[in-house]
C-alpha cells in the first residue's frame, strides 16, 4: 500500500495543525532539510487537516520555499482547526488524499487535537509520525512543546512593561494569558515576570481570596499589584456569557478569548476594593512573531528526529523532550491526558505573592 519502509527517494508530507506557534517553521525546515539530504521529495499539506479533506490541498516544497524561515513566526503551510474525525467521509478523504498524492510518510506537527487525528489516521494504516507543538505546553509524556518558550518570553516582557505603569499609577493590573485548560503559560510567565498573584485552572482561587490577598499586600505597603490570570480559569460569580452557550471550535473547545475572565476579574476587584484596576489581555500576541532561540533549537531537534522516525517507518510514534534530550513515544500516549501544572511549581510561585 505505502512505499517500503526506509526506501530512499520517497515522498514526505508535512502538515501543521491547530493554533499556530513560534517555531513551527523551524520544525518544517528541519523535516524538509533532513528529507532533502536523503534525496526525498517534500510535500506541504496546506492549512492543517483541511488540506487532506475534499479535493486536498498539497504542494511540493522546494529548497527555496524553506529558505529563510527559521526565524519566521506562524507557519508557511497555514493552519486550521478542521477536524476530519467529525466530518462525514473524513477518514476516506484523508487516506484517499495521502494515497492520491503518493505520500509515503506524513509528519503532523501539532498539539493534542492535531495529534489525536494523527493517531486515529495511523490506526487506520496511514504512515504518520507526530511532532509536539503547543504554546499551552500541556501534552503529556513530553517536557516541552514547540511555541511555549516564545509565549512565556512575550508574557515576561509584557509584565516588565506593565510593572512600571502599574507602579506609577498605584493600580492593580490584571493580565489575562492563554493556556486553555492548564496554567503553564501563566505560572512560568508569572514567575519570570514577578507576578504578585497567579490564578490558574489547576489551583482555583475565589474572589474573596483575591481581595484578601490585595488587602494583605496593601497592609505590607505595596501600592500596586500585578495579577496574572489564565484564560480558562472559572471563578465563582462569573456570569456565563449572558446564559448563551460558549462558542466552540471543531474539536469542541470553547473560545476562551471571548469569555473575558480578565475583564470580569478587574471589574470585580474594583467594585470590591475600590482600587483602580486595569486589564490587559495578551491574547494572540503570545502566538505571534519570531521564535526564541530555545524554540528554534527544540523545533529543529524534534523536527529532524520526526524525519528519522518517518524514514524508519516507525508510524504512530513521535519525538518528545525528556530530561533535556529527545526520546521517542507513541502518539496515543502523548495525547492520552493533559499535563497539568504540578503543586510544587505553584507552591514556588506562591512564595512571591
Ligand atoms: O491551543 C493554543 C491556543 O492558543 C490556546 O491557548 C487558546 O485558548 C486557543 O489556542 C485559541 O484558539 P483559536 O486560535 O482557535 O482562537
PDB file of C-alpha atoms and ligand atoms in Angstrom, residues 18-21 81 111-113 133-136 138 177-182 185 231-232 249 253-258 283-284 286-287, ligand 1:
ATOM      1  CA  UNK A  18      -4.235  23.783  15.416  1.00  0.00           C
ATOM      2  CA  UNK A  19      -3.242  27.179  16.802  1.00  0.00           C
ATOM      3  CA  UNK A  20      -0.022  28.473  15.275  1.00  0.00           C
ATOM      4  CA  UNK A  21       3.017  28.954  17.477  1.00  0.00           C
ATOM      5  CA  UNK A  81      -8.857  23.657  13.334  1.00  0.00           C
ATOM      6  CA  UNK A 111      -0.966  19.838  19.812  1.00  0.00           C
ATOM      7  CA  UNK A 112      -3.443  17.375  21.266  1.00  0.00           C
ATOM      8  CA  UNK A 113      -6.146  17.905  18.620  1.00  0.00           C
ATOM      9  CA  UNK A 133       3.731  21.769  19.309  1.00  0.00           C
ATOM     10  CA  UNK A 134       1.522  23.906  21.509  1.00  0.00           C
ATOM     11  CA  UNK A 135       2.172  27.154  23.303  1.00  0.00           C
ATOM     12  CA  UNK A 136      -0.048  25.703  26.072  1.00  0.00           C
ATOM     13  CA  UNK A 138       0.196  20.691  28.086  1.00  0.00           C
ATOM     14  CA  UNK A 177      -2.881  34.997  29.299  1.00  0.00           C
ATOM     15  CA  UNK A 178      -3.581  31.960  27.101  1.00  0.00           C
ATOM     16  CA  UNK A 179      -3.260  28.345  28.068  1.00  0.00           C
ATOM     17  CA  UNK A 180      -6.748  26.903  27.719  1.00  0.00           C
ATOM     18  CA  UNK A 181      -7.229  24.224  30.440  1.00  0.00           C
ATOM     19  CA  UNK A 182      -3.793  24.448  32.018  1.00  0.00           C
ATOM     20  CA  UNK A 185       1.992  29.961  30.395  1.00  0.00           C
ATOM     21  CA  UNK A 231      -7.954  32.444  30.258  1.00  0.00           C
ATOM     22  CA  UNK A 232      -9.507  29.109  31.260  1.00  0.00           C
ATOM     23  CA  UNK A 249     -14.366  25.051  17.620  1.00  0.00           C
ATOM     24  CA  UNK A 253     -13.124  23.681  22.724  1.00  0.00           C
ATOM     25  CA  UNK A 254     -14.819  26.822  23.986  1.00  0.00           C
ATOM     26  CA  UNK A 255     -13.354  30.034  22.522  1.00  0.00           C
ATOM     27  CA  UNK A 256     -11.887  31.309  25.766  1.00  0.00           C
ATOM     28  CA  UNK A 257     -10.778  34.672  24.375  1.00  0.00           C
ATOM     29  CA  UNK A 258     -14.486  35.560  24.277  1.00  0.00           C
ATOM     30  CA  UNK A 283      -4.232  37.158  23.516  1.00  0.00           C
ATOM     31  CA  UNK A 284      -2.761  36.317  20.142  1.00  0.00           C
ATOM     32  CA  UNK A 286       1.560  35.346  22.639  1.00  0.00           C
ATOM     33  CA  UNK A 287       1.488  33.273  19.467  1.00  0.00           C
TER      34      UNK A 287
HETATM   35  O1  LIG B   1      -4.143  25.888  21.831  1.00  0.00           O
HETATM   36  C1  LIG B   1      -3.430  27.072  21.765  1.00  0.00           C
HETATM   37  C2  LIG B   1      -4.319  28.256  21.992  1.00  0.00           C
HETATM   38  O2  LIG B   1      -3.543  29.385  21.739  1.00  0.00           O
HETATM   39  C3  LIG B   1      -4.964  28.319  23.382  1.00  0.00           C
HETATM   40  O3  LIG B   1      -4.088  28.805  24.349  1.00  0.00           O
HETATM   41  C4  LIG B   1      -6.145  29.208  23.106  1.00  0.00           C
HETATM   42  O4  LIG B   1      -7.193  29.005  24.050  1.00  0.00           O
HETATM   43  C5  LIG B   1      -6.572  28.749  21.760  1.00  0.00           C
HETATM   44  O5  LIG B   1      -5.421  28.272  21.110  1.00  0.00           O
HETATM   45  C6  LIG B   1      -7.206  29.805  20.893  1.00  0.00           C
HETATM   46  O6  LIG B   1      -7.722  29.191  19.767  1.00  0.00           O
HETATM   47  P1  LIG B   1      -8.086  29.919  18.407  1.00  0.00           P
HETATM   48  O7  LIG B   1      -6.796  30.173  17.688  1.00  0.00           O
HETATM   49  O8  LIG B   1      -8.907  28.918  17.674  1.00  0.00           O
HETATM   50  O9  LIG B   1      -8.816  31.163  18.746  1.00  0.00           O
END
